[in-house]
């Protein structure tokens, strides 16, 4: 009962066992909220009761790695706990298997998956857990499923926040920001109370920069530096397009930053990008292409893919999440960088503080990172960065009520929209 | 133009360029078939013309690994060519990314993917190729897409035959066998003419044992030993259920064979299975459970999953295909085995020859295997094996007209059905 101990430290609580929906479950009741013994998981969360995180199926079994083949387990590290929201969705359906395989955290790193679904998706969540059972991944030691974000976040070392509500028909950007924002208020609070104190948070659900900002502002116990929004798929797509244009294979492309918002104002940086170790602008020598075609091609790639396929790019999104995590747990190659939307506090480029803004980063492989401070910002780049910065400031104002800012007014008008094609 | 060379050796042909559907493409015309310059890819295949296998997008680029970071490429082996049918389907959508990541063939093994789709699914196939581009896998050196099985099979080292037609409403087993059988006649012939002479073939599309048999009988140039039908998902599910029952983690379970058909008559072998190195029957000590619950639980697992999720188990199927390939390219642990449905010719258990029948196998890791000859067959197992053998004999008779057997009569009556739940 890890959650109980954690909550006790913060405020008094009294665990007790109630019978709900025909099965025994432990409900942790906060002192200030009365227990509703017949509560469903969904109402339980609302009433500030929290489910205990329960392992699924074969993962309930006690196992003792000292009884296992030492060639398998002798170099194993302490199990990493990974909370995943939107766990029954398409992206997770790829990502969870990548996490379990050891491809992301390494071959000596056992993994616990703590999966969040909704009441509606709970059957699908069980289906995912069954498929994970049947995959027999040696490193996958625990799988737990729940509809309670507090339970799922408990002691998490990583929180991968993939779930978000898609836009409804005719819904305006401001409404979408608000609707998804509320989810990230709840999940941010769950992080704040239940997650490990150095939990790394990666937000994928769109609008991901502002969702990450909301989670960060609602989780003051977690270092602000630990919050990321995913722009790695944009980086990967930019590298592919640079390779295509240069006639070189993509392994030759490095130092390709994405600046700003994961939206159509994003700035894929060709000024600092390198191809075969040389500046991309010297290799390609086609500034018109860089300025007029490269950026929209990258930003519209998801839409182009949907047109071909009729579905969005779940597999490559999952690959890019795996890449983003791997970039934080393995050292960055000298001179290279990876893109991540992180908190702008103290950034070396004069970008307004208090935003989640994609910038070039590097890591020693310890889960932490620093913002690269040696990127050249020319006039063109400066103007583009200012535009995406302004957009993020506007988004922040629209969610002011969710992050404790009073008096902010939403300046995003009806019909104004910056979502990536296909993401609504 | 690898295909041209191969075809020239077999029979004279004259490549020429025609313009079809608004784009230039090279059509290889066999001497005995006149070219139809306006042919579509589908009719081209029927007219014995063959498309040239063309690389997609960024994979068209010439790359020179000697120009790349030697720490990446110095230990690389010759690129392995993997043909995949049904490449735009759900299972492939997981599998292709696993193959590209290096998880299956190893971290020093560059991979070329040769993907087969249909005219109807061609957009989706392009979508998959785009997502593979955007994933920037260093080991993924070539991706080609085509609707022509001969092009896709050209020089293949592995052929993963995942595509099959699902059953239509009210369609009988015999009709399904015939309908899918015809696909595997065509693809078997393509293997025979175009694939590498030691190509390993793994059939996943159902009914997979009999489909593999049809492909094998139509590809006399490929060793019969090289044909597999997938029963590894059944093995993985059996291991998970044994672990659950024994209260041990699944890493403790070994030597779990599946015998016979990938259908409800399959025989998950608890007699020879081991848990923690001890016979499973000594650990569990519940023969009633083994005989009455274990087998149906394994056979019905796919159906149970569909009930939870409303969709079939694509991810864990892909994992099991990856496992099955990995078992052939890495040495089997001493005393252990893996299950694969392979040709019964010369088998040590007296099973009728000329069938594709799941048996326990072991490998030195060279892509080849031998059938384990030390499994105990008690009376119970013998009876169960005989029943699944009889079913496969019946299936073979039903497709006699597709494998050159004259006078065979189909004895599978209307309403008789052995498909796994959820697989139709």
mmCIF file of N, CA, C and O in Angstrom, chain A residues 188-255:
data_model
loop_
_atom_site.group_PDB
_atom_site.id
_atom_site.type_symbol
_atom_site.label_atom_id
_atom_site.label_comp_id
_atom_site.label_asym_id
_atom_site.label_seq_id
_atom_site.Cartn_x
_atom_site.Cartn_y
_atom_site.Cartn_z
ATOM 1 N N UNK A 188 -2.323 16.049 -13.078
ATOM 2 C CA UNK A 188 -1.225 16.787 -12.436
ATOM 3 C C UNK A 188 -1.301 16.665 -10.924
ATOM 4 O O UNK A 188 -0.280 16.430 -10.254
ATOM 5 N N UNK A 189 -2.497 16.798 -10.375
ATOM 6 C CA UNK A 189 -2.677 16.644 -8.924
ATOM 7 C C UNK A 189 -2.337 15.228 -8.475
ATOM 8 O O UNK A 189 -1.764 15.024 -7.409
ATOM 9 N N UNK A 190 -2.716 14.256 -9.314
ATOM 10 C CA UNK A 190 -2.376 12.866 -8.990
ATOM 11 C C UNK A 190 -0.861 12.674 -8.973
ATOM 12 O O UNK A 190 -0.310 12.051 -8.060
ATOM 13 N N UNK A 191 -0.186 13.241 -9.976
ATOM 14 C CA UNK A 191 1.280 13.232 -9.996
ATOM 15 C C UNK A 191 1.828 13.836 -8.716
ATOM 16 O O UNK A 191 2.736 13.291 -8.072
ATOM 17 N N UNK A 192 1.285 14.976 -8.379
ATOM 18 C CA UNK A 192 1.788 15.744 -7.243
ATOM 19 C C UNK A 192 1.702 14.950 -5.947
ATOM 20 O O UNK A 192 2.630 14.973 -5.133
ATOM 21 N N UNK A 193 0.607 14.244 -5.769
ATOM 22 C CA UNK A 193 0.407 13.526 -4.511
ATOM 23 C C UNK A 193 1.038 12.148 -4.508
ATOM 24 O O UNK A 193 1.515 11.691 -3.475
ATOM 25 N N UNK A 194 0.999 11.484 -5.664
ATOM 26 C CA UNK A 194 1.281 10.044 -5.640
ATOM 27 C C UNK A 194 2.597 9.636 -6.300
ATOM 28 O O UNK A 194 3.185 8.621 -5.915
ATOM 29 N N UNK A 195 3.067 10.391 -7.279
ATOM 30 C CA UNK A 195 4.221 9.945 -8.070
ATOM 31 C C UNK A 195 5.520 10.058 -7.280
ATOM 32 O O UNK A 195 5.584 10.755 -6.259
ATOM 33 N N UNK A 196 6.548 9.365 -7.766
ATOM 34 C CA UNK A 196 7.877 9.520 -7.203
ATOM 35 C C UNK A 196 8.294 10.987 -7.272
ATOM 36 O O UNK A 196 7.896 11.707 -8.192
ATOM 37 N N UNK A 197 9.092 11.419 -6.320
ATOM 38 C CA UNK A 197 9.424 12.853 -6.213
ATOM 39 C C UNK A 197 10.301 13.350 -7.353
ATOM 40 O O UNK A 197 10.445 14.548 -7.564
ATOM 41 N N UNK A 198 10.932 12.428 -8.078
ATOM 42 C CA UNK A 198 11.728 12.852 -9.236
ATOM 43 C C UNK A 198 11.150 12.262 -10.529
ATOM 44 O O UNK A 198 11.882 12.022 -11.501
ATOM 45 N N UNK A 199 9.856 12.039 -10.525
ATOM 46 C CA UNK A 199 9.165 11.463 -11.692
ATOM 47 C C UNK A 199 9.389 12.322 -12.937
ATOM 48 O O UNK A 199 9.273 13.547 -12.889
ATOM 49 N N UNK A 200 9.732 11.678 -14.038
ATOM 50 C CA UNK A 200 9.823 12.367 -15.339
ATOM 51 C C UNK A 200 8.477 12.232 -16.033
ATOM 52 O O UNK A 200 7.915 11.132 -16.086
ATOM 53 N N UNK A 201 8.007 13.319 -16.572
ATOM 54 C CA UNK A 201 6.659 13.352 -17.137
ATOM 55 C C UNK A 201 6.739 13.683 -18.621
ATOM 56 O O UNK A 201 7.387 14.670 -19.005
ATOM 57 N N UNK A 202 6.115 12.859 -19.445
ATOM 58 C CA UNK A 202 6.098 13.151 -20.875
ATOM 59 C C UNK A 202 4.657 13.207 -21.359
ATOM 60 O O UNK A 202 3.932 12.219 -21.269
ATOM 61 N N UNK A 203 4.265 14.370 -21.873
ATOM 62 C CA UNK A 203 2.887 14.570 -22.303
ATOM 63 C C UNK A 203 2.803 14.431 -23.823
ATOM 64 O O UNK A 203 3.541 15.106 -24.562
ATOM 65 N N UNK A 204 1.909 13.566 -24.255
ATOM 66 C CA UNK A 204 1.713 13.297 -25.675
ATOM 67 C C UNK A 204 0.325 13.774 -26.118
ATOM 68 O O UNK A 204 0.146 14.256 -27.234
ATOM 69 N N UNK A 205 -0.653 13.637 -25.217
ATOM 70 C CA UNK A 205 -2.026 14.049 -25.539
ATOM 71 C C UNK A 205 -2.068 15.528 -25.910
ATOM 72 O O UNK A 205 -1.502 16.365 -25.210
ATOM 73 N N UNK A 206 -2.722 15.845 -27.007
ATOM 74 C CA UNK A 206 -2.739 17.224 -27.528
ATOM 75 C C UNK A 206 -3.857 18.072 -26.946
ATOM 76 O O UNK A 206 -4.898 17.548 -26.587
ATOM 77 N N UNK A 207 -3.677 19.389 -26.894
ATOM 78 C CA UNK A 207 -2.474 20.166 -27.223
ATOM 79 C C UNK A 207 -1.367 19.963 -26.182
ATOM 80 O O UNK A 207 -1.489 20.438 -25.053
ATOM 81 N N UNK A 208 -0.300 19.248 -26.562
ATOM 82 C CA UNK A 208 0.603 18.658 -25.566
ATOM 83 C C UNK A 208 1.406 19.689 -24.790
ATOM 84 O O UNK A 208 1.651 19.511 -23.596
ATOM 85 N N UNK A 209 1.844 20.804 -25.452
ATOM 86 C CA UNK A 209 2.638 21.782 -24.691
ATOM 87 C C UNK A 209 1.835 22.349 -23.533
ATOM 88 O O UNK A 209 2.313 22.410 -22.395
ATOM 89 N N UNK A 210 0.619 22.780 -23.848
ATOM 90 C CA UNK A 210 -0.204 23.434 -22.825
ATOM 91 C C UNK A 210 -0.736 22.418 -21.819
ATOM 92 O O UNK A 210 -0.837 22.732 -20.627
ATOM 93 N N UNK A 211 -1.023 21.207 -22.273
ATOM 94 C CA UNK A 211 -1.394 20.157 -21.313
ATOM 95 C C UNK A 211 -0.252 19.901 -20.322
ATOM 96 O O UNK A 211 -0.483 19.712 -19.131
ATOM 97 N N UNK A 212 0.967 19.872 -20.834
ATOM 98 C CA UNK A 212 2.131 19.658 -19.959
ATOM 99 C C UNK A 212 2.276 20.817 -18.976
ATOM 100 O O UNK A 212 2.602 20.616 -17.800
ATOM 101 N N UNK A 213 2.041 22.027 -19.474
ATOM 102 C CA UNK A 213 2.106 23.206 -18.601
ATOM 103 C C UNK A 213 1.096 23.088 -17.460
ATOM 104 O O UNK A 213 1.416 23.356 -16.288
ATOM 105 N N UNK A 214 -0.118 22.674 -17.795
ATOM 106 C CA UNK A 214 -1.171 22.526 -16.781
ATOM 107 C C UNK A 214 -0.793 21.464 -15.749
ATOM 108 O O UNK A 214 -0.925 21.669 -14.542
ATOM 109 N N UNK A 215 -0.291 20.332 -16.246
ATOM 110 C CA UNK A 215 0.138 19.280 -15.312
ATOM 111 C C UNK A 215 1.249 19.799 -14.402
ATOM 112 O O UNK A 215 1.221 19.598 -13.184
ATOM 113 N N UNK A 216 2.217 20.505 -14.995
ATOM 114 C CA UNK A 216 3.353 21.037 -14.221
ATOM 115 C C UNK A 216 2.881 21.993 -13.134
ATOM 116 O O UNK A 216 3.303 21.907 -11.979
ATOM 117 N N UNK A 217 1.997 22.912 -13.513
ATOM 118 C CA UNK A 217 1.540 23.927 -12.550
ATOM 119 C C UNK A 217 0.681 23.317 -11.445
ATOM 120 O O UNK A 217 0.535 23.915 -10.381
ATOM 121 N N UNK A 218 0.120 22.140 -11.730
ATOM 122 C CA UNK A 218 -0.684 21.467 -10.709
ATOM 123 C C UNK A 218 0.095 20.416 -9.928
ATOM 124 O O UNK A 218 -0.480 19.683 -9.119
ATOM 125 N N UNK A 219 1.387 20.338 -10.195
ATOM 126 C CA UNK A 219 2.220 19.350 -9.494
ATOM 127 C C UNK A 219 3.472 20.020 -8.942
ATOM 128 O O UNK A 219 4.594 19.694 -9.344
ATOM 129 N N UNK A 220 3.306 20.965 -8.009
ATOM 130 C CA UNK A 220 4.469 21.710 -7.507
ATOM 131 C C UNK A 220 5.488 20.840 -6.778
ATOM 132 O O UNK A 220 6.643 21.264 -6.629
ATOM 133 N N UNK A 221 5.088 19.639 -6.361
ATOM 134 C CA UNK A 221 6.048 18.756 -5.676
ATOM 135 C C UNK A 221 7.058 18.119 -6.633
ATOM 136 O O UNK A 221 8.061 17.559 -6.192
ATOM 137 N N UNK A 222 6.753 18.140 -7.921
ATOM 138 C CA UNK A 222 7.648 17.532 -8.927
ATOM 139 C C UNK A 222 8.464 18.667 -9.558
ATOM 140 O O UNK A 222 7.904 19.702 -9.916
ATOM 141 N N UNK A 223 9.800 18.475 -9.712
ATOM 142 C CA UNK A 223 10.599 19.546 -10.323
ATOM 143 C C UNK A 223 10.033 19.960 -11.689
ATOM 144 O O UNK A 223 9.676 19.106 -12.500
ATOM 145 N N UNK A 224 9.954 21.267 -11.928
ATOM 146 C CA UNK A 224 9.410 21.777 -13.196
ATOM 147 C C UNK A 224 10.213 21.277 -14.389
ATOM 148 O O UNK A 224 9.690 21.090 -15.487
ATOM 149 N N UNK A 225 11.485 21.052 -14.139
ATOM 150 C CA UNK A 225 12.376 20.593 -15.201
ATOM 151 C C UNK A 225 11.991 19.213 -15.733
ATOM 152 O O UNK A 225 12.400 18.823 -16.828
ATOM 153 N N UNK A 226 11.227 18.467 -14.930
ATOM 154 C CA UNK A 226 10.922 17.073 -15.288
ATOM 155 C C UNK A 226 9.790 16.931 -16.300
ATOM 156 O O UNK A 226 9.498 15.831 -16.722
ATOM 157 N N UNK A 227 9.150 18.050 -16.662
ATOM 158 C CA UNK A 227 7.984 17.964 -17.554
ATOM 159 C C UNK A 227 8.392 18.165 -19.012
ATOM 160 O O UNK A 227 9.084 19.130 -19.350
ATOM 161 N N UNK A 228 7.946 17.236 -19.835
ATOM 162 C CA UNK A 228 8.223 17.275 -21.276
ATOM 163 C C UNK A 228 6.918 17.172 -22.059
ATOM 164 O O UNK A 228 6.004 16.470 -21.634
ATOM 165 N N UNK A 229 6.867 17.849 -23.202
ATOM 166 C CA UNK A 229 5.819 17.554 -24.190
ATOM 167 C C UNK A 229 6.519 17.039 -25.444
ATOM 168 O O UNK A 229 7.622 17.487 -25.787
ATOM 169 N N UNK A 230 5.875 16.110 -26.112
ATOM 170 C CA UNK A 230 6.538 15.384 -27.200
ATOM 171 C C UNK A 230 6.629 16.185 -28.495
ATOM 172 O O UNK A 230 5.603 16.505 -29.101
ATOM 173 N N UNK A 231 7.845 16.502 -28.924
ATOM 174 C CA UNK A 231 8.047 17.030 -30.276
ATOM 175 C C UNK A 231 9.039 16.149 -31.046
ATOM 176 O O UNK A 231 9.538 16.544 -32.099
ATOM 177 N N UNK A 232 9.303 14.960 -30.507
ATOM 178 C CA UNK A 232 10.292 14.099 -31.131
ATOM 179 C C UNK A 232 9.820 13.537 -32.471
ATOM 180 O O UNK A 232 10.633 13.310 -33.371
ATOM 181 N N UNK A 233 8.513 13.313 -32.614
ATOM 182 C CA UNK A 233 8.021 12.850 -33.915
ATOM 183 C C UNK A 233 8.258 13.931 -34.971
ATOM 184 O O UNK A 233 8.647 13.629 -36.107
ATOM 185 N N UNK A 234 8.073 15.203 -34.594
ATOM 186 C CA UNK A 234 8.365 16.301 -35.526
ATOM 187 C C UNK A 234 9.845 16.306 -35.902
ATOM 188 O O UNK A 234 10.203 16.487 -37.062
ATOM 189 N N UNK A 235 10.707 16.102 -34.913
ATOM 190 C CA UNK A 235 12.150 16.044 -35.187
ATOM 191 C C UNK A 235 12.472 14.893 -36.137
ATOM 192 O O UNK A 235 13.212 15.064 -37.117
ATOM 193 N N UNK A 236 11.913 13.720 -35.845
ATOM 194 C CA UNK A 236 12.186 12.561 -36.702
ATOM 195 C C UNK A 236 11.723 12.816 -38.136
ATOM 196 O O UNK A 236 12.423 12.494 -39.103
ATOM 197 N N UNK A 237 10.541 13.415 -38.262
ATOM 198 C CA UNK A 237 10.016 13.722 -39.597
ATOM 199 C C UNK A 237 10.881 14.760 -40.299
ATOM 200 O O UNK A 237 11.121 14.661 -41.513
ATOM 201 N N UNK A 238 11.372 15.738 -39.560
ATOM 202 C CA UNK A 238 12.250 16.762 -40.142
ATOM 203 C C UNK A 238 13.540 16.121 -40.652
ATOM 204 O O UNK A 238 14.015 16.428 -41.754
ATOM 205 N N UNK A 239 14.101 15.213 -39.858
ATOM 206 C CA UNK A 239 15.334 14.536 -40.281
ATOM 207 C C UNK A 239 15.111 13.744 -41.563
ATOM 208 O O UNK A 239 15.953 13.729 -42.456
ATOM 209 N N UNK A 240 13.974 13.075 -41.642
ATOM 210 C CA UNK A 240 13.662 12.281 -42.836
ATOM 211 C C UNK A 240 13.556 13.178 -44.064
ATOM 212 O O UNK A 240 14.087 12.847 -45.140
ATOM 213 N N UNK A 241 12.911 14.321 -43.928
ATOM 214 C CA UNK A 241 12.749 15.232 -45.063
ATOM 215 C C UNK A 241 14.083 15.858 -45.471
ATOM 216 O O UNK A 241 14.349 16.054 -46.668
ATOM 217 N N UNK A 242 14.941 16.178 -44.498
ATOM 218 C CA UNK A 242 16.285 16.699 -44.822
ATOM 219 C C UNK A 242 17.086 15.638 -45.579
ATOM 220 O O UNK A 242 17.774 15.945 -46.556
ATOM 221 N N UNK A 243 16.984 14.396 -45.118
ATOM 222 C CA UNK A 243 17.698 13.302 -45.782
ATOM 223 C C UNK A 243 17.229 13.153 -47.226
ATOM 224 O O UNK A 243 18.048 13.079 -48.150
ATOM 225 N N UNK A 244 15.912 13.144 -47.411
ATOM 226 C CA UNK A 244 15.340 13.005 -48.751
ATOM 227 C C UNK A 244 15.848 14.101 -49.689
ATOM 228 O O UNK A 244 16.261 13.843 -50.811
ATOM 229 N N UNK A 245 15.804 15.352 -49.176
ATOM 230 C CA UNK A 245 16.202 16.487 -50.003
ATOM 231 C C UNK A 245 17.693 16.439 -50.343
ATOM 232 O O UNK A 245 18.111 16.757 -51.466
ATOM 233 N N UNK A 246 18.485 16.012 -49.368
ATOM 234 C CA UNK A 246 19.948 15.990 -49.570
ATOM 235 C C UNK A 246 20.404 14.754 -50.332
ATOM 236 O O UNK A 246 21.553 14.675 -50.763
ATOM 237 N N UNK A 247 19.502 13.779 -50.495
ATOM 238 C CA UNK A 247 19.906 12.546 -51.158
ATOM 239 C C UNK A 247 20.832 11.684 -50.319
ATOM 240 O O UNK A 247 21.598 10.872 -50.830
ATOM 241 N N UNK A 248 20.751 11.884 -48.991
ATOM 242 C CA UNK A 248 21.564 11.071 -48.062
ATOM 243 C C UNK A 248 20.631 10.247 -47.185
ATOM 244 O O UNK A 248 19.480 10.636 -46.964
ATOM 245 N N UNK A 249 21.126 9.178 -46.634
ATOM 246 C CA UNK A 249 20.305 8.360 -45.754
ATOM 247 C C UNK A 249 20.132 9.079 -44.413
ATOM 248 O O UNK A 249 20.975 9.859 -43.988
ATOM 249 N N UNK A 250 19.024 8.809 -43.730
ATOM 250 C CA UNK A 250 18.683 9.602 -42.542
ATOM 251 C C UNK A 250 19.675 9.472 -41.397
ATOM 252 O O UNK A 250 19.718 10.340 -40.527
ATOM 253 N N UNK A 251 20.471 8.413 -41.399
ATOM 254 C CA UNK A 251 21.485 8.284 -40.341
ATOM 255 C C UNK A 251 22.536 9.393 -40.428
ATOM 256 O O UNK A 251 23.304 9.587 -39.488
ATOM 257 N N UNK A 252 22.585 10.108 -41.541
ATOM 258 C CA UNK A 252 23.555 11.195 -41.718
ATOM 259 C C UNK A 252 23.102 12.521 -41.109
ATOM 260 O O UNK A 252 23.888 13.467 -41.060
ATOM 261 N N UNK A 253 21.866 12.623 -40.704
ATOM 262 C CA UNK A 253 21.305 13.909 -40.270
ATOM 263 C C UNK A 253 21.395 14.035 -38.749
ATOM 264 O O UNK A 253 21.003 13.114 -38.023
ATOM 265 N N UNK A 254 21.904 15.151 -38.273
ATOM 266 C CA UNK A 254 22.028 15.369 -36.827
ATOM 267 C C UNK A 254 21.665 16.806 -36.477
ATOM 268 O O UNK A 254 21.400 17.628 -37.360
ATOM 269 N N UNK A 255 21.601 17.076 -35.168
ATOM 270 C CA UNK A 255 21.407 18.440 -34.664
ATOM 271 C C UNK A 255 20.181 19.121 -35.273
ATOM 272 O O UNK A 255 20.245 20.306 -35.662
#
